[in-house]
Amino acid sequence: MIDSSIIAIDGFASTGKSTLAKMLAKHYKYRYVDSGAMYRGITYAALHNKWMTSEGLEESKLLEGLKSINLNFEAIANSLLLNGINVSKEIRTLEVSNNVSKIATLPLVRDFLVKQQREMGKRKKIVMDGRDIGSVVFPDAAHKFFFTAHPEVRAKRRLEELKLGDPSVDFDSVLKNLIQRDTMDSQREVAPLKIAKNAIEIDVSDLSVSEVFTLLTEKIES
Ligand code: CDP
């Protein structure tokens, strides 16, 4: 067993972070938070309310709009509530995926969300996954992991998930989206995707979910 602490899982898009974070949370009876869902929630709101259109993003509208946004991540149902409305399906579309990394570069959005994430971490006993959890949100987390995997393996896995909701999605658009997000997430100025100090890097390309789970619990308990 581990004492009450914080487990941070960061890494590239679609490497299975959320699946493993959920399993660890269940195993240790911790709270699970998907920080990516929060960035997706803001992106969905920005598209839905036309703060962001094909013409571009209106930062002043977004700034104003954030004041009326209340996000709630419900770990048990794994759902995201945006002002009380369940938008869990809407935030997983390719449209949101194609715009989320742009929204995530904005310091005003990151400040807004990081504050909420740190608040959630105050009671410890939390597993959070994302891009900057071990590096920025909880630099003192007791356990930090960084997942990588070959892009084709990741696109194949994500395609299977997306196909359940939309059979017309194709492999190439999914792969293109993952690569674009990886690039934008790694190159942005604020809180870029990178291996946090003291994080353990794991290439999950050739590992099954249960193999990764065993590896993580061994590391956590060693
Ligand atoms: O699940 P997947 O790997 O597709 O990504 P996600 O965790 O849902 O995150 C979606 C996007 O949100 C990422 O590509 C990042 O642009 C952004 N994000 C971030 O900037 N910081 C985080 N802590 C989590 C997500």
GROMACS .gro file of C-alpha atoms and ligand atoms in nm:
model
  247
    1MET     CA    1   0.000   0.000   0.000
    2ILE     CA    2   0.103   0.358  -0.045
    3ASP     CA    3   0.025   0.644   0.187
    4SER     CA    4  -0.184   0.938   0.076
    5SER     CA    5   0.000   1.096  -0.209
    6ILE     CA    6  -0.029   1.220  -0.563
    7ILE     CA    7   0.030   1.009  -0.873
    8ALA     CA    8   0.099   1.206  -1.193
    9ILE     CA    9   0.084   1.044  -1.537
   10ASP     CA   10   0.192   1.250  -1.836
   11GLY     CA   11   0.277   1.161  -2.190
   12PHE     CA   12   0.196   1.173  -2.558
   13ALA     CA   13  -0.158   1.165  -2.695
   14SER     CA   14  -0.342   0.836  -2.675
   15THR     CA   15  -0.082   0.634  -2.488
   16GLY     CA   16  -0.337   0.488  -2.246
   17LYS     CA   17  -0.274   0.736  -1.965
   18SER     CA   18  -0.641   0.764  -1.871
   19THR     CA   19  -0.699   0.389  -1.872
   20LEU     CA   20  -0.406   0.328  -1.641
   21ALA     CA   21  -0.479   0.629  -1.421
   22LYS     CA   22  -0.833   0.500  -1.369
   23MET     CA   23  -0.705   0.152  -1.281
   24LEU     CA   24  -0.458   0.292  -1.028
   25ALA     CA   25  -0.726   0.514  -0.874
   26LYS     CA   26  -0.954   0.214  -0.830
   27HIS     CA   27  -0.674  -0.001  -0.690
   28TYR     CA   28  -0.556   0.253  -0.432
   29LYS     CA   29  -0.901   0.409  -0.370
   30TYR     CA   30  -0.780   0.744  -0.494
   31ARG     CA   31  -0.968   1.010  -0.685
   32TYR     CA   32  -0.908   1.012  -1.061
   33VAL     CA   33  -0.895   1.333  -1.263
   34ASP     CA   34  -0.856   1.352  -1.641
   35SER     CA   35  -0.702   1.696  -1.690
   36GLY     CA   36  -0.724   1.656  -2.070
   37ALA     CA   37  -1.103   1.638  -2.040
   38MET     CA   38  -1.094   1.984  -1.881
   39TYR     CA   39  -0.898   2.131  -2.176
   40ARG     CA   40  -1.139   1.954  -2.408
   41GLY     CA   41  -1.436   2.099  -2.215
   42ILE     CA   42  -1.312   2.454  -2.269
   43THR     CA   43  -1.246   2.380  -2.635
   44TYR     CA   44  -1.598   2.245  -2.676
   45ALA     CA   45  -1.741   2.557  -2.507
   46ALA     CA   46  -1.526   2.782  -2.729
   47LEU     CA   47  -1.651   2.611  -3.046
   48HIS     CA   48  -2.010   2.584  -2.928
   49ASN     CA   49  -2.031   2.951  -2.825
   50LYS     CA   50  -1.833   3.067  -3.129
   51TRP     CA   51  -1.547   3.217  -2.929
   52MET     CA   52  -1.342   3.012  -3.175
   53THR     CA   53  -1.444   2.970  -3.540
   54SER     CA   54  -1.270   2.880  -3.865
   55GLU     CA   55  -1.174   3.249  -3.880
   56GLY     CA   56  -0.972   3.209  -3.561
   57LEU     CA   57  -0.996   3.254  -3.189
   58GLU     CA   58  -1.128   3.566  -3.018
   59GLU     CA   59  -0.929   3.576  -2.696
   60SER     CA   60  -1.137   3.854  -2.539
   61LYS     CA   61  -1.455   3.648  -2.588
   62LEU     CA   62  -1.285   3.344  -2.444
   63LEU     CA   63  -1.160   3.539  -2.144
   64GLU     CA   64  -1.509   3.673  -2.081
   65GLY     CA   65  -1.664   3.331  -2.147
   66LEU     CA   66  -1.441   3.155  -1.894
   67LYS     CA   67  -1.611   3.356  -1.621
   68SER     CA   68  -1.933   3.171  -1.690
   69ILE     CA   69  -1.777   2.825  -1.717
   70ASN     CA   70  -1.805   2.571  -1.443
   71LEU     CA   71  -1.631   2.240  -1.511
   72ASN     CA   72  -1.677   1.932  -1.305
   73PHE     CA   73  -1.498   1.606  -1.368
   74GLU     CA   74  -1.691   1.316  -1.219
   75ALA     CA   75  -1.447   1.034  -1.173
   76ILE     CA   76  -1.695   0.756  -1.099
   77ALA     CA   77  -1.894   0.799  -1.419
   78ASN     CA   78  -1.582   0.933  -1.595
   79SER     CA   79  -1.787   1.223  -1.721
   80LEU     CA   80  -1.728   1.592  -1.769
   81LEU     CA   81  -2.002   1.833  -1.671
   82LEU     CA   82  -1.998   2.176  -1.830
   83ASN     CA   83  -2.226   2.403  -1.629
   84GLY     CA   84  -2.408   2.093  -1.510
   85ILE     CA   85  -2.451   1.940  -1.857
   86ASN     CA   86  -2.280   1.613  -1.940
   87VAL     CA   87  -2.055   1.678  -2.244
   88SER     CA   88  -1.845   1.361  -2.219
   89LYS     CA   89  -1.928   1.249  -2.573
   90GLU     CA   90  -1.903   1.593  -2.733
   91ILE     CA   91  -1.549   1.652  -2.601
   92ARG     CA   92  -1.414   1.337  -2.774
   93THR     CA   93  -1.499   1.433  -3.133
   94LEU     CA   94  -1.224   1.488  -3.390
   95GLU     CA   95  -1.337   1.852  -3.415
   96VAL     CA   96  -1.253   1.910  -3.050
   97SER     CA   97  -0.930   1.708  -3.085
   98ASN     CA   98  -0.829   1.923  -3.380
   99ASN     CA   99  -0.867   2.246  -3.181
  100VAL     CA  100  -0.778   2.155  -2.824
  101SER     CA  101  -0.400   2.201  -2.850
  102LYS     CA  102  -0.446   2.558  -2.969
  103ILE     CA  103  -0.668   2.636  -2.670
  104ALA     CA  104  -0.414   2.462  -2.445
  105THR     CA  105  -0.134   2.698  -2.553
  106LEU     CA  106  -0.315   2.995  -2.398
  107PRO     CA  107  -0.179   3.102  -2.058
  108LEU     CA  108  -0.522   3.234  -1.956
  109VAL     CA  109  -0.674   2.888  -2.008
  110ARG     CA  110  -0.387   2.709  -1.833
  111ASP     CA  111  -0.400   2.943  -1.532
  112PHE     CA  112  -0.774   2.888  -1.508
  113LEU     CA  113  -0.742   2.508  -1.511
  114VAL     CA  114  -0.419   2.461  -1.316
  115LYS     CA  115  -0.572   2.653  -1.025
  116GLN     CA  116  -0.867   2.412  -1.019
  117GLN     CA  117  -0.642   2.108  -1.054
  118ARG     CA  118  -0.422   2.215  -0.761
  119GLU     CA  119  -0.732   2.272  -0.553
  120MET     CA  120  -0.839   1.913  -0.625
  121GLY     CA  121  -0.493   1.791  -0.524
  122LYS     CA  122  -0.506   1.952  -0.180
  123ARG     CA  123  -0.663   1.646  -0.023
  124LYS     CA  124  -0.397   1.424  -0.187
  125LYS     CA  125  -0.499   1.067  -0.276
  126ILE     CA  126  -0.536   1.167  -0.636
  127VAL     CA  127  -0.427   1.025  -0.973
  128MET     CA  128  -0.421   1.289  -1.246
  129ASP     CA  129  -0.317   1.242  -1.605
  130GLY     CA  130  -0.226   1.500  -1.867
  131ARG     CA  131   0.076   1.678  -2.014
  132ASP     CA  132   0.209   1.899  -1.734
  133ILE     CA  133   0.091   1.723  -1.419
  134GLY     CA  134   0.435   1.613  -1.295
  135SER     CA  135   0.617   1.918  -1.430
  136VAL     CA  136   0.385   2.208  -1.341
  137VAL     CA  137   0.064   2.115  -1.160
  138PHE     CA  138   0.218   1.888  -0.895
  139PRO     CA  139   0.598   1.911  -0.923
  140ASP     CA  140   0.623   1.749  -0.577
  141ALA     CA  141   0.405   1.448  -0.666
  142ALA     CA  142   0.532   1.132  -0.498
  143HIS     CA  143   0.500   0.925  -0.817
  144LYS     CA  144   0.550   1.053  -1.169
  145PHE     CA  145   0.525   0.858  -1.494
  146PHE     CA  146   0.572   0.958  -1.856
  147PHE     CA  147   0.417   0.739  -2.128
  148THR     CA  148   0.540   0.712  -2.484
  149ALA     CA  149   0.446   0.479  -2.774
  150HIS     CA  150   0.486   0.457  -3.150
  151PRO     CA  151   0.242   0.691  -3.328
  152GLU     CA  152   0.090   0.408  -3.538
  153VAL     CA  153   0.015   0.200  -3.229
  154ARG     CA  154  -0.152   0.500  -3.066
  155ALA     CA  155  -0.356   0.590  -3.375
  156LYS     CA  156  -0.479   0.233  -3.408
  157ARG     CA  157  -0.598   0.229  -3.046
  158ARG     CA  158  -0.764   0.570  -3.072
  159LEU     CA  159  -0.933   0.478  -3.400
  160GLU     CA  160  -1.098   0.177  -3.233
  161GLU     CA  161  -1.238   0.403  -2.958
  162LEU     CA  162  -1.359   0.671  -3.199
  163LYS     CA  163  -1.520   0.424  -3.435
  164LEU     CA  164  -1.767   0.328  -3.162
  165GLY     CA  165  -1.913   0.679  -3.184
  166ASP     CA  166  -1.851   0.756  -3.551
  167PRO     CA  167  -1.785   0.469  -3.794
  168SER     CA  168  -1.667   0.711  -4.064
  169VAL     CA  169  -1.346   0.816  -3.886
  170ASP     CA  170  -1.036   0.703  -4.072
  171PHE     CA  171  -0.688   0.602  -3.960
  172ASP     CA  172  -0.505   0.881  -4.142
  173SER     CA  173  -0.703   1.166  -3.983
  174VAL     CA  174  -0.655   1.015  -3.640
  175LEU     CA  175  -0.281   0.970  -3.693
  176LYS     CA  176  -0.249   1.322  -3.831
  177ASN     CA  177  -0.432   1.465  -3.530
  178LEU     CA  178  -0.210   1.279  -3.281
  179ILE     CA  179   0.109   1.396  -3.452
  180GLN     CA  180  -0.015   1.756  -3.474
  181ARG     CA  181  -0.112   1.762  -3.108
  182ASP     CA  182   0.218   1.606  -2.998
  183THR     CA  183   0.406   1.875  -3.189
  184MET     CA  184   0.197   2.166  -3.059
  185ASP     CA  185   0.193   2.030  -2.703
  186SER     CA  186   0.572   1.981  -2.701
  187GLN     CA  187   0.659   2.312  -2.862
  188ARG     CA  188   0.433   2.554  -2.677
  189GLU     CA  189   0.593   2.811  -2.452
  190VAL     CA  190   0.386   2.755  -2.140
  191ALA     CA  191   0.398   2.415  -1.970
  192PRO     CA  192   0.515   2.215  -2.274
  193LEU     CA  193   0.484   1.840  -2.279
  194LYS     CA  194   0.816   1.709  -2.145
  195ILE     CA  195   0.945   1.451  -1.903
  196ALA     CA  196   0.920   1.593  -1.552
  197LYS     CA  197   1.211   1.580  -1.314
  198ASN     CA  198   1.216   1.237  -1.143
  199ALA     CA  199   0.952   1.092  -1.375
  200ILE     CA  200   0.982   0.731  -1.488
  201GLU     CA  201   0.951   0.698  -1.865
  202ILE     CA  202   0.761   0.397  -1.999
  203ASP     CA  203   0.730   0.297  -2.364
  204VAL     CA  204   0.395   0.119  -2.375
  205SER     CA  205   0.410   0.020  -2.746
  206ASP     CA  206   0.460  -0.351  -2.682
  207LEU     CA  207   0.297  -0.380  -2.341
  208SER     CA  208  -0.055  -0.489  -2.257
  209VAL     CA  209  -0.268  -0.282  -2.019
  210SER     CA  210  -0.217  -0.533  -1.740
  211GLU     CA  211   0.160  -0.538  -1.796
  212VAL     CA  212   0.172  -0.159  -1.764
  213PHE     CA  213  -0.045  -0.177  -1.453
  214THR     CA  214   0.189  -0.428  -1.289
  215LEU     CA  215   0.489  -0.217  -1.378
  216LEU     CA  216   0.333   0.096  -1.229
  217THR     CA  217   0.225  -0.066  -0.904
  218GLU     CA  218   0.568  -0.223  -0.864
  219LYS     CA  219   0.734   0.116  -0.907
  220ILE     CA  220   0.486   0.287  -0.675
  221GLU     CA  221   0.531   0.029  -0.402
  222SER     CA  222   0.907  -0.013  -0.431
  223CDP     O1  223  -0.643   1.144  -2.433
  223CDP     P1  224  -0.553   1.217  -2.526
  223CDP     O2  225  -0.416   1.168  -2.513
  223CDP     O3  226  -0.604   1.223  -2.665
  223CDP     O4  227  -0.548   1.371  -2.486
  223CDP     P2  228  -0.615   1.442  -2.364
  223CDP     O5  229  -0.550   1.397  -2.237
  223CDP     O6  230  -0.763   1.431  -2.374
  223CDP     O7  231  -0.570   1.595  -2.389
  223CDP     C1  232  -0.618   1.669  -2.497
  223CDP     C2  233  -0.529   1.789  -2.517
  223CDP     O8  234  -0.539   1.875  -2.403
  223CDP     C3  235  -0.380   1.764  -2.532
  223CDP     O9  236  -0.342   1.732  -2.665
  223CDP     C4  237  -0.320   1.896  -2.485
  223CDP    O10  238  -0.321   1.991  -2.589
  223CDP     C5  239  -0.418   1.942  -2.378
  223CDP     N1  240  -0.371   1.912  -2.241
  223CDP     C6  241  -0.278   1.995  -2.184
  223CDP    O11  242  -0.229   2.087  -2.249
  223CDP     N2  243  -0.240   1.978  -2.055
  223CDP     C7  244  -0.291   1.877  -1.983
  223CDP     N3  245  -0.253   1.864  -1.857
  223CDP     C8  246  -0.384   1.790  -2.041
  223CDP     C9  247  -0.421   1.808  -2.172
   0.00000   0.00000   0.00000
